[in-house]
Coordinates of C-alpha atoms and ligand atoms in Angstrom, one line a residue:
M1 CA -7.8 16.9 10.4
T2 CA -11.1 16.0 11.4
E3 CA -11.8 14.9 14.9
E4 CA -11.4 10.6 15.2
I5 CA -14.9 9.0 16.2
E6 CA -15.1 5.3 17.4
T7 CA -16.4 3.2 14.4
R8 CA -18.3 0.6 15.1
I9 CA -18.9 -3.1 12.7
Q10 CA -22.6 -4.5 13.0
K11 CA -22.8 -8.0 11.8
M12 CA -26.0 -8.3 9.6
D13 CA -27.2 -12.0 9.3
R14 CA -28.6 -11.9 6.0
S15 CA -30.6 -15.3 6.5
S16 CA -32.4 -13.1 8.8
L17 CA -32.5 -9.1 8.7
R18 CA -34.9 -7.5 11.1
R19 CA -36.2 -3.8 10.4
E20 CA -34.5 -3.2 14.0
D21 CA -31.3 -4.0 12.5
F22 CA -31.7 -0.7 10.6
F23 CA -33.0 1.7 13.0
K24 CA -29.4 2.4 14.5
A25 CA -27.6 2.9 11.0
A26 CA -30.9 4.8 9.8
E27 CA -30.9 7.3 12.3
I28 CA -27.4 8.2 11.3
L29 CA -28.1 8.8 8.1
R30 CA -31.4 11.1 8.8
N31 CA -29.0 12.9 11.3
G32 CA -26.5 14.1 8.6
G33 CA -23.9 11.3 9.3
L34 CA -22.3 8.3 7.3
V35 CA -22.9 4.8 7.4
A36 CA -21.1 2.2 5.2
F37 CA -22.9 -0.8 4.1
P38 CA -22.7 -3.6 1.5
T39 CA -24.3 -3.9 -2.3
E40 CA -23.5 -6.3 -4.8
T41 CA -20.9 -3.9 -6.5
V42 CA -18.5 -2.8 -3.8
Y43 CA -19.0 -1.4 -0.2
G44 CA -20.7 2.4 -0.1
L45 CA -20.0 5.0 2.2
G46 CA -23.4 6.4 2.2
G47 CA -25.0 10.0 3.4
N48 CA -28.2 11.6 2.7
A49 CA -28.1 12.8 -1.2
L50 CA -30.5 15.8 -0.2
D51 CA -28.2 16.9 2.3
T52 CA -24.9 19.2 1.1
G53 CA -23.3 18.5 5.1
A54 CA -23.8 14.9 4.4
A55 CA -22.4 15.0 0.8
A56 CA -19.3 17.4 2.1
R57 CA -19.2 14.6 5.2
I58 CA -18.4 12.1 2.5
Y59 CA -16.0 13.6 0.6
A60 CA -14.0 14.6 3.9
A61 CA -13.8 10.8 5.4
K62 CA -12.5 9.5 1.7
G63 CA -10.2 12.6 1.2
R64 CA -11.8 12.4 -2.4
P65 CA -12.1 15.6 -4.3
S66 CA -14.8 17.6 -4.1
D67 CA -15.5 17.7 -8.2
N68 CA -15.9 14.1 -8.3
P69 CA -19.8 13.2 -8.0
L70 CA -21.5 10.9 -6.1
I71 CA -23.7 7.9 -7.0
V72 CA -27.1 8.6 -5.5
H73 CA -29.0 4.9 -4.4
I74 CA -32.6 4.7 -4.9
A75 CA -35.1 2.1 -3.9
D76 CA -38.1 2.8 -5.9
R77 CA -38.7 4.1 -9.5
E78 CA -40.9 6.9 -8.3
A79 CA -37.2 8.2 -7.4
V80 CA -36.2 8.7 -10.3
V81 CA -39.3 11.3 -11.4
R82 CA -37.9 13.3 -7.8
L83 CA -34.2 13.4 -9.1
A84 CA -34.2 14.2 -12.2
S85 CA -35.9 17.0 -14.1
E86 CA -36.6 14.9 -17.1
V87 CA -36.5 11.3 -17.9
P88 CA -36.0 9.7 -21.4
E89 CA -38.0 6.7 -22.4
E90 CA -34.5 5.2 -22.6
A91 CA -34.4 5.3 -18.9
W92 CA -37.4 3.2 -18.0
K93 CA -36.4 0.6 -21.0
L94 CA -32.5 0.6 -18.9
A95 CA -34.6 0.3 -15.8
E96 CA -36.7 -2.3 -16.6
R97 CA -34.0 -4.7 -17.9
F98 CA -31.1 -3.8 -15.4
W99 CA -32.7 -2.6 -12.0
P100 CA -32.1 -3.5 -9.0
G101 CA -28.6 -3.9 -10.1
P102 CA -25.2 -2.8 -10.9
L103 CA -25.8 -0.5 -13.6
T104 CA -25.7 3.7 -13.0
I105 CA -27.9 6.0 -15.5
I106 CA -26.9 9.7 -15.6
L107 CA -30.0 11.9 -16.3
K108 CA -30.3 15.8 -15.8
K109 CA -30.8 16.2 -12.3
S110 CA -33.9 18.3 -10.5
E111 CA -34.0 21.1 -8.4
L112 CA -34.1 18.6 -5.3
V113 CA -30.6 17.6 -5.7
P114 CA -27.9 20.0 -4.2
D115 CA -24.0 20.5 -6.1
G116 CA -22.5 19.2 -2.8
T117 CA -23.8 15.7 -4.2
T118 CA -23.0 16.3 -7.6
G119 CA -19.8 17.8 -7.4
G120 CA -21.3 20.7 -9.2
L121 CA -22.6 19.1 -12.3
S122 CA -26.0 19.6 -13.6
T123 CA -26.9 15.9 -14.0
V124 CA -27.3 13.1 -11.4
A125 CA -26.1 9.4 -11.1
I126 CA -28.7 7.5 -9.7
R127 CA -28.9 3.6 -9.1
M128 CA -31.2 1.2 -7.6
P129 CA -29.3 -1.8 -5.9
S130 CA -30.3 -5.0 -5.6
D131 CA -28.4 -5.9 -2.2
E132 CA -30.8 -6.8 0.4
I133 CA -29.3 -4.9 2.9
A134 CA -28.7 -1.8 0.8
V135 CA -32.3 -2.1 -0.4
A136 CA -33.6 -2.1 3.2
L137 CA -31.2 1.0 4.5
I138 CA -32.7 3.1 1.7
R139 CA -35.9 2.0 2.5
E140 CA -36.0 2.2 6.8
S141 CA -34.2 5.6 6.5
G142 CA -36.7 7.0 4.2
L143 CA -33.8 8.8 2.2
Y144 CA -32.0 8.9 -1.4
I145 CA -28.3 7.8 -0.2
A146 CA -25.5 9.4 -2.0
A147 CA -22.6 6.9 -1.7
P148 CA -19.5 6.7 -3.6
S149 CA -16.8 3.2 -2.7
A150 CA -16.0 2.9 0.9
N151 CA -13.0 3.2 0.2
A152 CA -10.0 6.0 0.9
S153 CA -9.7 8.2 -2.1
G154 CA -7.6 6.5 -4.6
R155 CA -7.2 2.8 -2.8
P156 CA -9.0 0.1 -4.2
S157 CA -12.5 0.1 -3.5
T158 CA -13.4 -2.6 -0.6
T159 CA -15.4 -5.7 -1.5
R160 CA -15.2 -6.9 2.3
A161 CA -16.0 -4.3 5.7
E162 CA -12.8 -5.3 7.2
H163 CA -11.3 -3.2 3.5
V164 CA -13.5 -0.7 4.9
Y165 CA -12.5 -0.6 8.3
Q166 CA -8.8 0.1 7.5
D167 CA -9.5 2.6 5.5
L168 CA -12.1 4.7 7.1
A169 CA -11.9 4.0 11.0
G170 CA -12.0 6.6 12.8
R171 CA -13.5 8.8 10.2
I172 CA -17.3 7.4 10.4
P173 CA -19.5 6.0 13.3
L174 CA -20.8 2.7 11.7
I175 CA -20.2 -0.3 9.1
L176 CA -22.9 -2.5 8.2
D177 CA -21.0 -6.0 8.0
G178 CA -22.7 -8.1 5.3
G179 CA -19.5 -10.5 4.6
P180 CA -17.8 -10.0 0.6
V181 CA -19.4 -8.7 -2.2
N182 CA -21.0 -10.5 -5.1
I183 CA -19.7 -8.7 -8.2
G184 CA -16.4 -7.1 -6.4
L185 CA -16.6 -4.2 -9.5
E186 CA -18.4 -1.1 -9.4
S187 CA -21.5 -0.2 -11.5
T188 CA -21.7 0.2 -15.4
I189 CA -22.4 3.9 -15.7
I190 CA -24.5 5.3 -18.9
D191 CA -25.0 9.1 -19.4
L192 CA -28.7 9.3 -21.0
T193 CA -27.7 13.6 -21.4
A194 CA -25.2 13.3 -24.0
G195 CA -27.6 12.7 -27.3
V196 CA -25.9 8.7 -27.8
P197 CA -26.1 6.6 -24.6
M198 CA -22.8 7.1 -24.0
I199 CA -21.2 4.3 -21.5
L200 CA -18.6 6.1 -19.1
R201 CA -17.7 3.2 -17.2
P202 CA -17.5 -0.3 -18.0
G203 CA -19.0 -2.8 -15.4
Y204 CA -21.0 -6.0 -14.4
I205 CA -23.6 -5.2 -17.1
S206 CA -21.4 -5.4 -20.5
M207 CA -22.0 -2.9 -23.8
E208 CA -23.4 -6.2 -25.4
Q209 CA -26.4 -6.0 -22.7
L210 CA -26.6 -2.5 -22.8
Q211 CA -26.9 -2.9 -26.6
D212 CA -29.3 -5.4 -26.8
V213 CA -31.7 -2.5 -25.0
L214 CA -30.3 0.8 -26.6
P215 CA -28.8 -0.3 -29.8
N216 CA -27.0 3.2 -30.3
A217 CA -25.0 2.8 -26.8
V218 CA -21.4 3.5 -26.9
Y219 CA -18.4 3.7 -24.8
D220 CA -17.0 7.0 -24.0
R221 CA -13.3 6.8 -25.4
A222 CA -11.8 7.4 -22.1
A223 CA -13.8 4.5 -20.3
V224 CA -12.0 1.7 -22.8
S225 CA -8.4 3.7 -23.5
R226 CA -5.3 2.1 -22.6
T227 CA -3.5 4.9 -22.2
A228 CA -3.5 7.7 -20.3
D229 CA -3.9 9.7 -23.2
S230 CA -4.1 13.5 -22.2
G231 CA -6.3 14.1 -25.4
I232 CA -9.0 12.3 -24.2
V233 CA -10.8 13.7 -21.3
A234 CA -13.0 11.3 -19.2
K235 CA -17.1 12.8 -19.2
A236 CA -17.1 10.5 -15.5
P237 CA -15.0 12.7 -13.3
G238 CA -13.7 10.4 -11.1
M239 CA -12.2 8.3 -14.5
K240 CA -9.5 11.1 -14.3
Y241 CA -7.9 10.6 -11.3
R242 CA -5.5 7.6 -10.4
H243 CA -7.8 5.3 -8.7
Y244 CA -8.1 1.7 -7.1
A245 CA -3.9 1.8 -7.1
P246 CA -2.2 -0.4 -4.8
K247 CA 0.7 1.2 -2.7
G248 CA 3.4 -0.7 -4.7
K249 CA 4.2 -0.2 -8.1
L250 CA 1.9 -1.9 -10.3
I251 CA 3.0 -3.1 -14.0
I252 CA 0.9 -4.9 -16.8
Y253 CA 2.7 -7.2 -19.1
E254 CA 0.9 -7.7 -22.6
G255 CA 1.8 -10.2 -25.3
D256 CA 1.6 -13.8 -25.8
Q257 CA 1.6 -16.0 -22.8
E258 CA 5.0 -17.4 -23.1
S259 CA 6.3 -13.9 -23.7
V260 CA 4.8 -12.7 -20.8
V261 CA 5.9 -15.1 -18.5
R262 CA 9.8 -15.0 -19.1
A263 CA 9.6 -11.3 -19.2
I264 CA 8.1 -11.3 -15.9
N265 CA 10.3 -13.7 -14.6
E266 CA 13.3 -12.0 -16.2
E267 CA 12.4 -8.9 -14.3
T268 CA 11.8 -10.7 -11.2
K269 CA 15.2 -12.1 -11.0
K270 CA 16.6 -8.8 -11.6
Q271 CA 14.4 -6.8 -8.9
C272 CA 14.7 -9.5 -6.2
A273 CA 18.7 -9.6 -7.0
D274 CA 18.4 -5.6 -6.3
G275 CA 16.6 -6.8 -3.0
R276 CA 13.1 -5.4 -4.0
R277 CA 10.1 -6.9 -2.3
V278 CA 8.3 -8.6 -6.1
A279 CA 5.1 -10.0 -6.5
V280 CA 2.9 -11.1 -9.9
L281 CA -0.7 -11.4 -10.0
A282 CA -1.8 -14.0 -12.4
A283 CA -4.3 -16.4 -14.1
E284 CA -4.8 -19.7 -12.7
E285 CA -3.5 -21.2 -16.0
T286 CA -0.2 -20.1 -15.4
R287 CA 0.5 -19.0 -12.0
E288 CA 3.1 -22.2 -11.6
C289 CA 5.0 -20.3 -14.6
Y290 CA 6.5 -17.7 -12.5
I291 CA 9.9 -17.8 -10.4
C292 CA 8.5 -15.1 -8.2
E293 CA 7.6 -16.3 -4.6
N294 CA 4.8 -14.3 -4.1
V295 CA 2.2 -15.2 -6.8
K296 CA -1.4 -14.3 -6.4
S297 CA -4.1 -16.1 -8.9
A298 CA -6.8 -13.8 -9.5
G299 CA -9.0 -16.9 -11.4
S300 CA -9.0 -18.7 -14.1
R301 CA -9.3 -17.1 -17.8
R302 CA -12.5 -19.0 -18.3
D303 CA -14.1 -17.3 -15.5
E304 CA -14.4 -13.9 -15.3
E305 CA -16.7 -13.4 -12.3
T306 CA -14.0 -14.9 -9.8
I307 CA -11.4 -12.5 -10.9
A308 CA -13.8 -9.9 -10.8
A309 CA -14.9 -10.6 -7.3
N310 CA -10.9 -11.1 -6.3
L311 CA -8.9 -8.0 -8.1
F312 CA -9.5 -5.4 -5.3
E313 CA -8.8 -8.0 -2.8
L314 CA -5.9 -9.3 -3.6
L315 CA -4.4 -5.5 -4.6
R316 CA -5.3 -4.7 -1.0
E317 CA -3.4 -8.0 -0.1
F318 CA -0.3 -7.2 -1.9
D319 CA -0.3 -3.6 0.2
E320 CA -0.1 -5.8 3.6
E321 CA 2.5 -7.7 2.1
G322 CA 4.8 -4.9 1.6
A323 CA 4.9 -5.7 -2.3
E324 CA 7.1 -2.8 -4.0
L325 CA 6.6 -4.3 -7.5
I326 CA 3.7 -6.0 -8.8
Y327 CA 4.1 -7.6 -12.0
S328 CA 0.3 -8.4 -13.8
E329 CA -0.7 -10.5 -16.3
S330 CA -3.4 -8.5 -18.5
F331 CA -6.7 -9.9 -19.3
E332 CA -9.3 -10.3 -22.3
T333 CA -11.4 -7.2 -22.9
V334 CA -14.6 -8.8 -23.9
Q335 CA -17.9 -8.1 -21.9
L336 CA -17.1 -8.4 -18.1
G337 CA -13.2 -8.6 -19.1
Q338 CA -13.5 -4.9 -20.3
A339 CA -14.0 -3.6 -16.8
I340 CA -11.7 -5.8 -15.4
M341 CA -9.2 -4.6 -17.4
N342 CA -10.4 -0.5 -16.8
R343 CA -9.7 -1.2 -13.2
L344 CA -6.8 -3.1 -13.6
L345 CA -5.2 0.0 -16.0
K346 CA -5.8 2.6 -13.6
A347 CA -4.6 0.5 -10.8
A348 CA -1.2 0.8 -13.0
G349 CA -1.8 4.0 -13.6
Y350 CA -1.7 2.8 -17.6
H351 CA 2.0 1.6 -17.1
I352 CA 1.9 -1.4 -19.6
V353 CA 5.0 -3.3 -20.9
R354 CA 4.3 -4.9 -24.6
V355 CA 6.0 -7.9 -25.0
Ligands
AMP1 P1 -17.8 5.6 -7.0 O1 -19.3 5.3 -6.4 O2 -16.4 5.9 -5.8 O3 -17.6 4.5 -7.7 O4 -17.4 6.7 -7.7 C1 -19.4 7.2 -8.9 C2 -18.3 7.3 -10.4 O5 -19.7 7.8 -10.7 C3 -17.7 8.5 -10.6 O6 -16.3 7.6 -11.3 C4 -18.0 9.7 -10.6 O7 -17.5 10.4 -11.6 C5 -19.0 8.9 -11.7 N1 -20.4 10.2 -11.5 C6 -21.3 10.2 -10.7 N2 -22.0 11.3 -10.9 C7 -21.8 11.7 -12.2 C8 -22.2 12.7 -13.2 N3 -23.4 13.3 -13.0 N4 -21.5 12.7 -14.3 C9 -20.9 11.9 -14.7 N5 -20.2 10.8 -13.5 C10 -20.6 11.0 -12.8
MG2 MG1 -14.2 4.7 -5.9

């Protein structure tokens, strides 16, 4: 057990960010400590990417398995040349189009990057975030910042500073509070070391968008699998763990809308009669169809951005309310839906009921 420390939350005013606002955080990072900060995707738990000790503290604070590598956040292109030993033309094309933004690129790592940051892999994951607080923190610290999502390992990623506090209070000294994040799902990850450009994790940047730049980009099968198929080994180490999970048991119902509603209502009736605390995760269009007392709408099926932004927060709300069983509708898997279903399936441990 590590010793408890006091966790301070520093409110950031996005309309008037000043250099001074980052002095304390930058100092902590330069001394090998950890700072949680907002990015456009989710909150990150940052440490100096070139300091093995900082990486070790990130793993300890999250309770994260140390073979699960960290994404290195940068603020300028030159950093890529320092962090990677080889930079293929494809990387520059992707950077040109999608950086700063929610795309993580995997390249062969240079000597500079310690094994502690890459979980022992010979590759390194690099991203240039667009969130102005993230960018200013990287600039002010003068570091490359390794940052996984700022949640306790296995729990839903954090989209607000309050969530970070729930998971990491007592373990880190500082959280920069920039309010709710924009996107709400982690970055798309693409691996450029595997022969063909391979998408290891779906995210806000869709396959269609990536193929527009690199027509031969493909999904890693594990990234879009609908089963916990043991024959498929995830290439992003983090994708093999049960992840994003609420404390209650989450089950996804799939089928035509009417059958899904009927099946969830039947199950709700049965479980409530047994005294279990049941909740339902639905789309706005169907929320009124459920008999359950606790129905949450993730948003309209026509507005996937809202569903993405709400998903992790709703999973956390179910926890706070003590939901023991959570029945969820399933969502379309085109474009952003691909990422939404990927996270939902992992949160459910791939537990799907087809009706
Ligand atoms: P998080 O920032 O918490 O979303 O976790 C980072 C994700 O990036 C995890 O799923 C890691 O497995 C993945 N990742 C980081 N570095 C690499 C790498 N070198 N190769 C493959 N996946 C990586
Ligand atoms: Mg994570």
